[in-house]
Amino acid sequence: MRSVLGLVLLFFLLQALQSQEIFDVKTHYTKKEVYVPMRDGVKLFTSIYLPRDTTRDYPILMLRTPYSVYPYGEEKYKKRLGPSQKFAEEGFIFVYQDVRGKFMSEGEFVNMRPYIADKTGREVDETTDTYDTIEWLIKNLAHNNGRVGIWGISYPGFYAAMSAIDAHPALKAVSPQAPIADWFIGDDMHHNGAFSLVLAFNFFATFGQPRPAPTNKWPARFKHGTPDGYQFFLDLGALPNANKKYFKHQIAFWDSAMAHETYDYFWQRRSILPHLRNIKPAVLVVGGWFDAEDLYGALNIYKKIEEEDQQNKNFLVMGPWSHGAWERGKGDRLGDIGFGSNTSEFFQDSVLFPFFMHHLKGAPAAEQAEALCFDTGLLKWSRFERWPTAVQERNLYLSAQGRLTFTAPQAEQGYDEYLSDPAKPVPFTAKITNTWGRTFMVEDQRFAARRPDVLVYKSEILKSPLTLAGPLTATIYVSTTGSDADFVVKLIDVWPDTARDFKPNPCQVRMGGYQQLIRAEIMRAKFRNSYTTPEPLTPGQVTPITIRLNDVYHTFKPGHRLMVQIQSSWFPLFDRNPQKFINIYRARDEDFQKATHRVYFSRQYPSHLKLPVLE
């Protein structure tokens, strides 16, 4: 009898929980679809969700996207509105817009459409399209309170950031999340001039297909024919083969990228950073420490706006997330690594929702940290008055016999060398995948450490915690038998051999000796002095290479070690370097050659990482 009663109580408990979780959008909102006219006559398809309760006025919360405002049709509703369910429950006017030239909007789409300063007449960019949309919404939507907010993740994060430039007076709050800032230096398509092969190929194979007329359907997705991306892209060969074998010059932006190997006007015009001046709306920039796509964008957009933020209206949140994970799932883990709490739910409920409630509805201001950052080692949130925060810089030196030390080398000579073979590049992950994935940003690096073309250096076991907070810089002294090369520097947290496994542990991941990737970056050596004017390496000549790594906030705990790995390929995350000084976008298969690289550690050539140590 007790068992039956228990089952009945469990049933009603589950029903109650389910009723709390389900929010029926159609019951509370009515949908309308309109074409909003821009100043040049082009009309943008806009989907609007209006609260059915018309007894009060509501702010407008908008997302502009190149990824479709699906579902189309006034009778078809999104299952969720806004960044989280709390927004729909609270009541906002939600607006979703296909950007110019995408899906159902008119006009021509331009990737990262360049900003036009001192616009006149019918000149347009993303700032004017946003301004004209807000102007129309304020004048034409009943029961709006005259306040507008914009948010977006990734490409929509770029549009959110652009909206803050020359902003409409009604735009009060903006949250660019994982926003694109610069497609050559640090986001998505390149890192320090090295081409993001798997990401760019996969993305533009679908997204870059021509759209001859407005449509409500995605183009067909590219099929690799194999889950083994490493082999697929190795078989692809030199970059020109992408057109010969697959694209056939039907992907316009791919062709444009292949025509601009350096940081010339094409890429410079697409950087948002120089234009982030005189920002009027409040800004909440959001990023993930383990974002494989746009970590650079989040950090640098925040920093650039902060240079002129006199009213303390620019804020930063950095959590332990992959790309956009703060809007998907609980945020309690990534791959093999657990974070000890539901970090995404905390952000949605305690940070993002209060931010928009204050600026759009006049709710009392929550205690907003200038920078709210998650320590990915101690697994806890910290509040900072500025970011980067004040730190003590310390140099961590490479040394003989694979050692890392805080003492500068005294030896007159010293180096390690390895043979880099483009026919057998170092993989970026041990997993079989044909995408760039998300979990490799924390993946166990033992698969790489055991290769002969990866140099490994590790510290003594730490006796006290070591917290790093801010950007990292690696300076390595190298020589090569070729005339160009790539260099990848990885900072790794080595767990104790006695570390306990996470529970639950369905994949039987062993944490003893786990080499957790914390941060890594690649530098194409030809761009070591200038992104616009590449220079060859002189064979046999020792040359300093400086690599700027994105910020970290991580505590290496007692019993752990620091590790640095250095390699010359990271495939197919990035394209292979032929290891000769040529235009790689026009390379032939026969141009790729083996080369021997040396990394030096001596009194004259002290290769090291500059660490931002938080005392």
XYZ file of C-alpha atoms in Angstrom:
615
model
C 0.000 0.000 0.000
C 2.831 2.363 0.886
C 4.473 1.601 -2.486
C 1.276 2.454 -4.366
C 0.839 5.662 -2.368
C 4.454 6.566 -3.083
C 3.952 6.099 -6.821
C 0.810 8.250 -6.750
C 2.614 11.041 -4.892
C 5.549 10.793 -7.316
C 3.129 11.050 -10.264
C 1.513 14.230 -8.938
C 4.908 15.689 -8.060
C 6.155 15.112 -11.615
C 2.945 16.620 -13.006
C 3.400 19.701 -10.841
C 7.011 20.106 -11.886
C 6.078 19.644 -15.516
C 3.347 22.282 -15.295
C 5.889 24.705 -13.825
C 8.351 24.083 -16.666
C 5.913 24.363 -19.570
C 5.136 27.872 -20.765
C 2.765 27.959 -23.702
C 3.886 30.862 -25.876
C 0.708 30.851 -27.979
C -1.476 31.218 -24.908
C 0.302 34.381 -23.790
C 1.427 35.966 -27.056
C 0.065 36.785 -30.466
C 2.335 36.755 -33.502
C 2.524 39.029 -36.514
C 4.920 39.134 -39.458
C 5.796 42.403 -41.170
C 8.274 43.866 -43.620
C 10.041 46.843 -42.051
C 11.269 49.436 -44.592
C 14.849 50.677 -44.472
C 16.039 54.114 -45.605
C 17.151 52.758 -48.997
C 13.789 51.115 -49.706
C 14.807 47.537 -48.850
C 12.333 45.738 -46.560
C 13.432 43.382 -43.780
C 11.285 40.445 -42.705
C 10.409 40.818 -39.039
C 8.574 38.423 -36.731
C 6.888 40.059 -33.727
C 5.412 38.422 -30.613
C 3.038 40.721 -28.715
C 1.695 39.987 -25.210
C -2.020 39.220 -25.277
C -2.416 41.190 -22.054
C -2.810 44.771 -23.288
C -3.463 46.346 -19.895
C 0.131 47.580 -19.666
C 3.032 48.668 -21.838
C 6.072 46.527 -22.563
C 9.658 47.067 -23.656
C 10.882 45.598 -26.923
C 13.553 42.884 -26.857
C 15.021 42.185 -30.272
C 17.339 39.715 -31.970
C 18.656 40.284 -35.502
C 19.979 37.150 -37.156
C 21.320 35.701 -40.419
C 20.231 32.240 -39.230
C 16.452 32.539 -39.801
C 13.579 33.701 -37.577
C 11.970 30.243 -37.934
C 9.165 29.252 -37.777
C 7.556 31.245 -40.587
C 3.821 31.870 -40.711
C 1.737 33.865 -38.235
C 0.065 30.677 -37.068
C 3.406 29.052 -36.196
C 5.061 30.018 -32.915
C 8.501 29.635 -31.393
C 8.566 27.250 -28.460
C 10.575 29.731 -26.405
C 10.874 33.502 -26.538
C 13.837 35.578 -25.450
C 17.121 34.479 -23.899
C 15.353 32.351 -21.277
C 11.837 31.423 -20.207
C 11.765 34.077 -17.461
C 11.611 36.803 -20.115
C 8.467 35.377 -21.728
C 6.843 34.869 -18.342
C 7.626 38.445 -17.317
C 6.274 40.000 -20.504
C 8.183 41.714 -23.299
C 7.487 42.477 -26.938
C 9.824 40.050 -28.714
C 11.124 40.930 -32.167
C 13.123 38.642 -34.462
C 14.473 39.918 -37.767
C 16.132 38.282 -40.765
C 19.040 40.579 -41.578
C 19.386 42.129 -45.001
C 19.749 39.543 -47.744
C 19.080 36.475 -45.579
C 16.066 34.144 -45.648
C 12.894 36.234 -46.107
C 14.462 39.710 -46.041
C 15.095 41.696 -49.190
C 18.467 43.065 -50.274
C 21.979 41.721 -50.595
C 23.712 39.967 -47.726
C 27.277 40.991 -46.911
C 29.301 38.990 -44.379
C 30.257 41.233 -41.452
C 29.014 44.208 -43.446
C 31.566 47.001 -42.917
C 30.609 50.051 -40.896
C 30.324 53.287 -42.877
C 31.382 56.420 -41.052
C 29.667 59.727 -41.838
C 26.860 58.091 -43.783
C 24.708 60.236 -46.009
C 21.426 59.735 -47.838
C 20.638 56.118 -48.647
C 23.935 54.618 -47.454
C 23.314 51.657 -45.174
C 25.140 49.331 -42.823
C 24.034 47.263 -39.847
C 23.811 50.344 -37.613
C 21.306 52.029 -39.930
C 19.259 48.868 -40.419
C 18.992 48.532 -36.644
C 18.196 52.215 -36.186
C 15.487 52.171 -38.879
C 13.960 49.006 -37.421
C 13.758 50.486 -33.929
C 12.269 53.688 -35.301
C 9.533 51.705 -37.057
C 8.830 49.498 -34.044
C 8.506 52.403 -31.627
C 6.060 54.176 -33.932
C 3.994 51.176 -35.038
C 3.703 48.749 -32.145
C 0.957 49.463 -29.662
C 1.653 49.161 -25.934
C 5.449 49.574 -26.184
C 7.053 51.621 -23.426
C 9.618 53.316 -25.671
C 12.562 51.207 -24.493
C 14.412 48.643 -26.602
C 16.979 45.975 -25.782
C 18.993 43.796 -28.162
C 20.811 40.546 -27.555
C 22.436 37.905 -29.720
C 24.967 35.065 -29.692
C 27.788 34.614 -32.219
C 26.834 36.227 -35.543
C 23.730 37.752 -33.887
C 26.185 38.930 -31.219
C 27.985 40.891 -33.939
C 24.684 42.529 -34.905
C 24.007 43.308 -31.245
C 27.405 44.980 -30.902
C 26.870 46.935 -34.117
C 23.527 48.213 -32.795
C 25.345 50.072 -30.005
C 27.232 52.202 -32.554
C 25.275 55.328 -33.560
C 22.478 53.850 -31.444
C 18.833 54.866 -31.625
C 17.877 56.895 -28.508
C 15.323 54.229 -27.560
C 17.992 51.520 -27.424
C 18.754 51.302 -23.732
C 20.507 47.960 -23.260
C 22.584 45.665 -25.475
C 24.066 42.245 -24.744
C 26.565 41.058 -27.378
C 27.249 37.423 -26.517
C 30.190 35.569 -28.128
C 30.234 38.395 -30.683
C 32.432 38.370 -33.770
C 34.957 41.205 -33.695
C 37.680 40.441 -36.251
C 37.771 37.544 -38.704
C 41.521 37.680 -39.341
C 43.191 38.175 -35.979
C 41.185 36.146 -33.490
C 37.637 35.070 -34.347
C 36.213 32.176 -36.339
C 37.943 32.359 -39.728
C 41.562 33.066 -38.729
C 43.785 33.193 -35.701
C 46.869 35.333 -36.180
C 46.630 34.771 -39.933
C 46.273 30.984 -39.748
C 43.119 29.856 -41.578
C 40.432 28.068 -39.534
C 39.991 25.295 -42.055
C 37.317 22.997 -40.642
C 35.191 25.840 -39.287
C 35.342 28.026 -42.411
C 34.849 25.120 -44.813
C 31.900 23.609 -42.963
C 30.251 26.940 -42.247
C 30.395 28.454 -45.715
C 29.651 25.158 -47.468
C 26.104 25.731 -46.209
C 25.785 29.320 -45.028
C 27.676 30.708 -48.010
C 25.477 29.211 -50.709
C 23.816 31.816 -52.952
C 20.287 32.950 -52.179
C 18.839 34.212 -55.467
C 15.455 35.045 -53.914
C 13.896 35.273 -50.432
C 13.293 31.843 -48.919
C 12.200 30.353 -45.623
C 14.375 27.243 -46.018
C 17.996 26.535 -45.178
C 20.211 25.405 -48.073
C 21.283 21.764 -48.161
C 24.002 20.873 -45.700
C 27.374 19.692 -46.939
C 27.987 15.960 -46.599
C 31.556 14.889 -45.965
C 30.850 11.238 -46.656
C 32.814 10.259 -43.544
C 32.852 11.122 -39.837
C 36.655 11.292 -40.007
C 37.338 14.972 -40.546
C 41.098 14.548 -40.117
C 41.257 12.217 -43.098
C 38.712 14.211 -45.130
C 40.685 17.439 -44.896
C 44.015 15.652 -45.361
C 42.628 14.184 -48.574
C 41.409 17.647 -49.582
C 45.023 18.705 -49.923
C 45.977 22.306 -50.710
C 43.310 24.985 -50.231
C 42.640 25.558 -53.972
C 41.325 21.984 -54.099
C 38.216 23.071 -52.180
C 36.943 24.749 -55.327
C 38.221 22.057 -57.653
C 36.595 19.218 -55.714
C 33.556 20.727 -54.000
C 32.658 24.418 -54.187
C 33.181 25.022 -57.918
C 33.390 28.777 -57.219
C 29.766 28.840 -56.052
C 30.660 30.058 -52.527
C 31.365 33.758 -53.010
C 32.799 34.484 -49.563
C 35.145 31.506 -49.749
C 36.542 32.929 -52.984
C 36.871 36.342 -51.360
C 38.759 34.870 -48.411
C 41.076 32.985 -50.745
C 41.827 36.262 -52.559
C 42.934 38.042 -49.372
C 45.684 36.122 -47.605
C 46.878 39.108 -45.549
C 45.168 41.577 -43.247
C 44.346 43.956 -46.079
C 41.422 46.355 -46.567
C 39.013 43.424 -47.053
C 39.519 42.128 -43.505
C 40.317 45.468 -41.856
C 37.004 46.980 -42.969
C 35.178 44.087 -41.308
C 36.708 44.629 -37.892
C 34.193 46.176 -35.512
C 36.762 47.229 -32.912
C 37.850 50.628 -34.326
C 34.229 51.828 -34.375
C 33.194 51.093 -30.791
C 33.222 54.725 -29.672
C 30.710 56.960 -27.921
C 28.532 54.003 -26.921
C 25.310 55.221 -25.263
C 23.313 52.060 -24.283
C 24.255 49.918 -21.305
C 26.288 46.932 -22.524
C 26.629 43.445 -21.058
C 29.259 41.478 -22.977
C 29.119 37.715 -22.451
C 31.695 35.102 -23.349
C 32.880 31.603 -22.527
C 36.386 30.716 -21.405
C 36.134 27.593 -23.580
C 34.570 29.190 -26.643
C 36.384 27.756 -29.670
C 34.922 30.380 -32.016
C 34.589 33.894 -30.599
C 36.422 34.205 -27.295
C 38.566 36.939 -28.858
C 35.472 38.910 -29.836
C 33.891 38.935 -26.387
C 37.066 39.983 -24.578
C 38.147 42.626 -27.052
C 34.739 44.205 -27.638
C 34.404 44.641 -23.891
C 37.924 46.085 -23.595
C 37.430 48.483 -26.504
C 34.132 49.871 -25.164
C 35.677 50.127 -21.709
C 38.313 52.578 -22.998
C 35.631 55.292 -23.212
C 33.095 54.064 -20.654
C 32.720 57.103 -18.408
C 29.296 56.172 -17.021
C 30.100 52.635 -15.827
C 27.554 51.068 -18.175
C 29.832 48.459 -19.767
C 30.010 45.053 -18.091
C 31.599 41.660 -18.730
C 30.559 38.115 -17.848
C 32.935 35.225 -18.566
C 31.770 31.737 -17.644
C 33.121 28.197 -18.113
C 31.236 27.753 -21.350
C 31.672 26.638 -24.914
C 30.177 28.735 -27.713
C 26.745 29.930 -26.592
C 26.392 27.240 -23.915
C 25.018 29.760 -21.406
C 21.723 29.650 -23.358
C 21.705 25.858 -23.751
C 21.689 23.372 -20.919
C 22.664 23.764 -17.294
C 26.303 24.735 -17.741
C 27.383 22.136 -15.206
C 30.084 20.535 -17.360
C 31.931 20.543 -20.667
C 33.214 17.275 -22.044
C 35.130 15.466 -19.321
C 35.239 18.439 -16.935
C 32.554 19.237 -14.361
C 31.985 22.763 -13.028
C 30.299 22.006 -9.726
C 27.127 24.047 -10.307
C 24.547 25.018 -12.941
C 26.462 28.040 -14.178
C 24.195 28.768 -17.151
C 21.049 28.864 -15.045
C 22.785 31.173 -12.576
C 23.762 33.545 -15.382
C 20.310 33.574 -16.964
C 18.414 34.148 -13.729
C 20.815 36.261 -11.673
C 22.681 38.322 -14.289
C 21.065 38.604 -17.729
C 17.430 38.839 -16.616
C 18.078 41.548 -13.967
C 20.208 43.499 -16.483
C 17.382 43.841 -18.990
C 14.736 44.254 -16.280
C 16.588 47.261 -14.872
C 17.281 49.028 -18.142
C 14.041 48.192 -19.930
C 11.478 48.034 -17.127
C 13.011 50.239 -14.482
C 13.421 47.472 -11.926
C 15.811 48.255 -9.082
C 19.402 47.895 -10.173
C 20.898 44.560 -9.255
C 24.401 44.525 -7.847
C 26.169 44.353 -11.199
C 29.861 43.464 -11.108
C 32.057 45.284 -13.591
C 33.463 41.881 -14.499
C 31.933 38.624 -13.289
C 34.315 35.776 -14.067
C 34.349 32.067 -13.319
C 37.574 30.537 -12.029
C 37.842 27.360 -14.110
C 40.197 25.749 -11.606
C 38.501 26.536 -8.280
C 35.059 26.336 -9.947
C 33.660 29.525 -8.447
C 32.546 32.992 -9.532
C 34.546 36.107 -8.688
C 33.711 39.785 -9.019
C 36.281 42.269 -10.298
C 36.260 46.064 -10.378
C 37.994 45.925 -13.762
C 39.193 43.407 -16.317
C 41.966 42.582 -16.766
C 42.481 42.988 -13.057
C 45.727 44.004 -11.383
C 48.241 41.150 -11.469
C 51.908 40.412 -10.946
C 53.525 39.327 -14.200
C 55.871 36.350 -13.915
C 57.854 34.609 -16.622
C 57.607 30.846 -16.901
C 60.657 29.582 -18.793
C 61.220 26.541 -20.951
C 64.242 24.591 -19.821
C 66.281 21.512 -20.632
C 64.896 18.024 -20.088
C 61.324 19.221 -20.597
C 61.156 21.378 -17.500
C 59.243 24.591 -16.770
C 60.690 26.955 -14.195
C 60.235 30.512 -12.964
C 64.031 30.919 -13.034
C 65.576 32.331 -16.200
C 67.936 29.926 -17.980
C 71.664 30.439 -17.474
C 72.999 27.953 -20.019
C 74.821 29.362 -23.028
C 73.145 26.868 -25.359
C 70.025 24.769 -25.335
C 67.249 23.739 -27.675
C 64.791 21.000 -28.541
C 63.894 20.090 -32.106
C 61.238 18.128 -33.968
C 60.380 17.177 -37.517
C 57.152 18.747 -38.751
C 55.581 16.779 -41.592
C 52.513 18.330 -43.308
C 51.541 14.834 -44.458
C 51.112 13.811 -40.796
C 49.901 16.936 -38.988
C 49.154 16.981 -35.264
C 45.386 16.532 -34.730
C 43.514 19.068 -32.610
C 41.423 16.344 -30.957
C 41.609 12.632 -30.273
C 37.979 12.247 -31.287
C 36.744 11.166 -34.699
C 34.751 14.160 -35.889
C 34.238 16.212 -39.041
C 33.306 19.397 -37.140
C 35.363 21.726 -34.987
C 33.439 20.567 -31.919
C 33.312 22.219 -28.530
C 34.919 19.905 -26.002
C 38.469 20.030 -27.401
C 38.958 23.280 -25.468
C 39.230 21.238 -22.238
C 40.310 17.920 -23.753
C 42.999 15.655 -22.298
C 46.175 16.444 -24.272
C 47.979 13.157 -23.638
C 47.157 12.101 -27.212
C 49.335 14.990 -28.444
C 52.039 14.818 -25.772
C 53.033 11.344 -26.953
C 53.803 12.458 -30.512
C 57.437 13.084 -31.514
C 56.480 16.381 -33.215
C 55.119 17.924 -29.997
C 57.496 19.401 -27.430
C 56.401 18.986 -23.797
C 57.537 21.005 -20.790
C 56.151 20.693 -17.264
C 56.681 22.295 -13.885
C 57.317 20.732 -10.530
C 54.249 19.759 -8.519
C 52.693 22.914 -7.089
C 52.759 23.267 -3.308
C 50.405 26.253 -3.248
C 47.666 27.532 -5.572
C 48.639 29.593 -8.608
C 45.877 31.804 -10.054
C 46.175 33.328 -13.506
C 43.834 36.192 -14.396
C 44.209 37.978 -17.706
C 45.933 37.669 -21.076
C 48.924 35.408 -21.680
C 51.893 36.071 -23.945
C 54.344 33.468 -25.199
C 57.737 34.462 -26.595
C 59.593 31.571 -28.168
C 62.907 31.651 -30.004
C 62.859 29.340 -32.980
C 64.723 28.346 -36.106
C 63.665 26.192 -39.029
C 64.993 24.545 -42.151
C 62.063 26.052 -44.093
C 61.050 29.648 -44.804
C 57.695 29.687 -42.990
C 56.058 27.736 -40.175
C 53.180 27.706 -37.741
C 53.734 27.541 -34.001
C 51.084 26.466 -31.509
C 51.556 27.084 -27.799
C 49.273 25.299 -25.342
C 48.984 25.942 -21.599
C 47.805 22.824 -19.744
C 46.747 21.937 -16.209
C 48.116 18.487 -15.313
C 45.973 16.786 -12.692
C 47.592 14.619 -10.000
C 47.991 10.938 -10.815
C 45.802 10.233 -7.788
C 42.935 12.502 -8.911
C 39.524 10.947 -8.460
C 37.225 10.407 -11.416
C 34.064 12.469 -11.738
C 30.784 10.829 -10.777
C 28.721 9.855 -12.635
C 31.285 8.643 -15.133
C 29.526 6.707 -17.925
C 32.442 7.061 -20.360
C 34.978 5.854 -17.793
C 37.146 8.976 -18.085
C 40.245 8.650 -15.908
C 41.273 11.945 -14.312
C 44.563 10.686 -12.881
C 47.270 12.539 -14.843
C 44.661 14.291 -17.022
C 46.253 17.027 -19.127
C 43.453 19.607 -19.287
C 43.837 22.200 -22.003
C 43.401 25.672 -20.517
C 44.427 27.946 -23.378
C 46.120 27.561 -26.759
C 46.894 29.755 -29.730
C 48.510 29.518 -33.139
C 50.781 32.001 -34.932
C 51.656 31.891 -38.604
C 55.298 32.930 -38.493
C 55.171 35.034 -41.661
C 52.864 37.421 -39.757
C 55.088 37.662 -36.669
C 55.921 41.342 -37.300
C 52.954 42.461 -39.394
C 49.591 41.048 -40.428
C 49.662 43.185 -43.564
C 53.248 42.582 -44.723
C 54.333 38.955 -44.297
C 58.032 38.132 -44.009
C 59.826 34.827 -44.613
C 61.886 33.074 -42.008
C 65.583 32.751 -42.812
C 66.520 29.049 -42.655
C 68.788 28.331 -39.691
C 68.414 31.809 -38.172
C 67.105 32.120 -34.622
C 63.963 34.265 -34.662
C 61.697 35.422 -31.813
C 57.983 34.679 -32.224
C 55.493 36.396 -29.921
C 52.088 34.757 -29.558
C 49.293 36.522 -27.683
C 46.893 34.082 -26.098
C 43.392 35.055 -24.990
C 42.691 35.768 -21.335
C 42.247 33.061 -18.732
C 40.952 32.942 -15.187
C 42.186 29.672 -13.779
C 43.692 28.432 -10.550
C 46.232 25.627 -10.732
C 45.644 23.840 -7.459
C 48.263 22.310 -5.128
C 49.267 18.877 -6.353
C 48.816 19.944 -10.013
C 51.490 20.894 -12.524
C 51.688 23.445 -15.300
C 52.505 22.097 -18.731
C 53.362 23.782 -22.018
C 53.166 21.983 -25.341
C 54.598 23.409 -28.565
C 53.820 22.073 -32.036
C 53.596 23.282 -35.628
C 50.226 21.977 -36.762
C 46.768 21.803 -35.206
C 44.783 20.009 -37.845
C 42.228 20.348 -39.295
C 41.244 23.099 -36.882
C 43.736 25.188 -38.859
C 45.087 24.639 -42.339
C 48.548 23.190 -42.852
C 51.529 25.440 -43.463
C 53.607 24.301 -46.500
C 56.639 25.442 -44.474
C 57.820 27.558 -47.343
C 57.119 31.253 -47.873
C 54.305 31.309 -50.412
C 50.683 32.444 -50.681
C 49.114 29.449 -48.960
C 45.711 30.129 -50.505
C 47.278 29.435 -53.898
C 49.523 26.567 -52.821
C 49.804 23.304 -54.745
C 49.940 19.874 -53.178
C 53.599 19.551 -54.129
C 54.493 22.740 -52.208
C 54.138 21.066 -48.823
C 57.457 19.974 -47.348
C 58.920 18.582 -44.170
C 60.916 20.935 -41.981
C 62.902 20.634 -38.775
C 62.066 23.245 -36.150
C 64.065 24.144 -33.086
C 62.840 25.881 -29.944
C 65.625 27.478 -27.883
C 66.062 27.998 -24.139
C 69.279 29.698 -23.088
C 70.585 32.912 -21.560
C 70.466 34.557 -25.009
C 67.220 32.925 -26.165
C 64.975 32.548 -23.078
C 61.726 31.143 -24.472
C 58.957 31.788 -21.940
C 55.321 32.507 -21.162
C 54.425 35.747 -19.429
C 51.798 34.810 -16.854
C 49.302 37.200 -15.187
C 49.538 35.955 -11.589
C 46.791 37.083 -9.222
C 48.352 37.510 -5.787
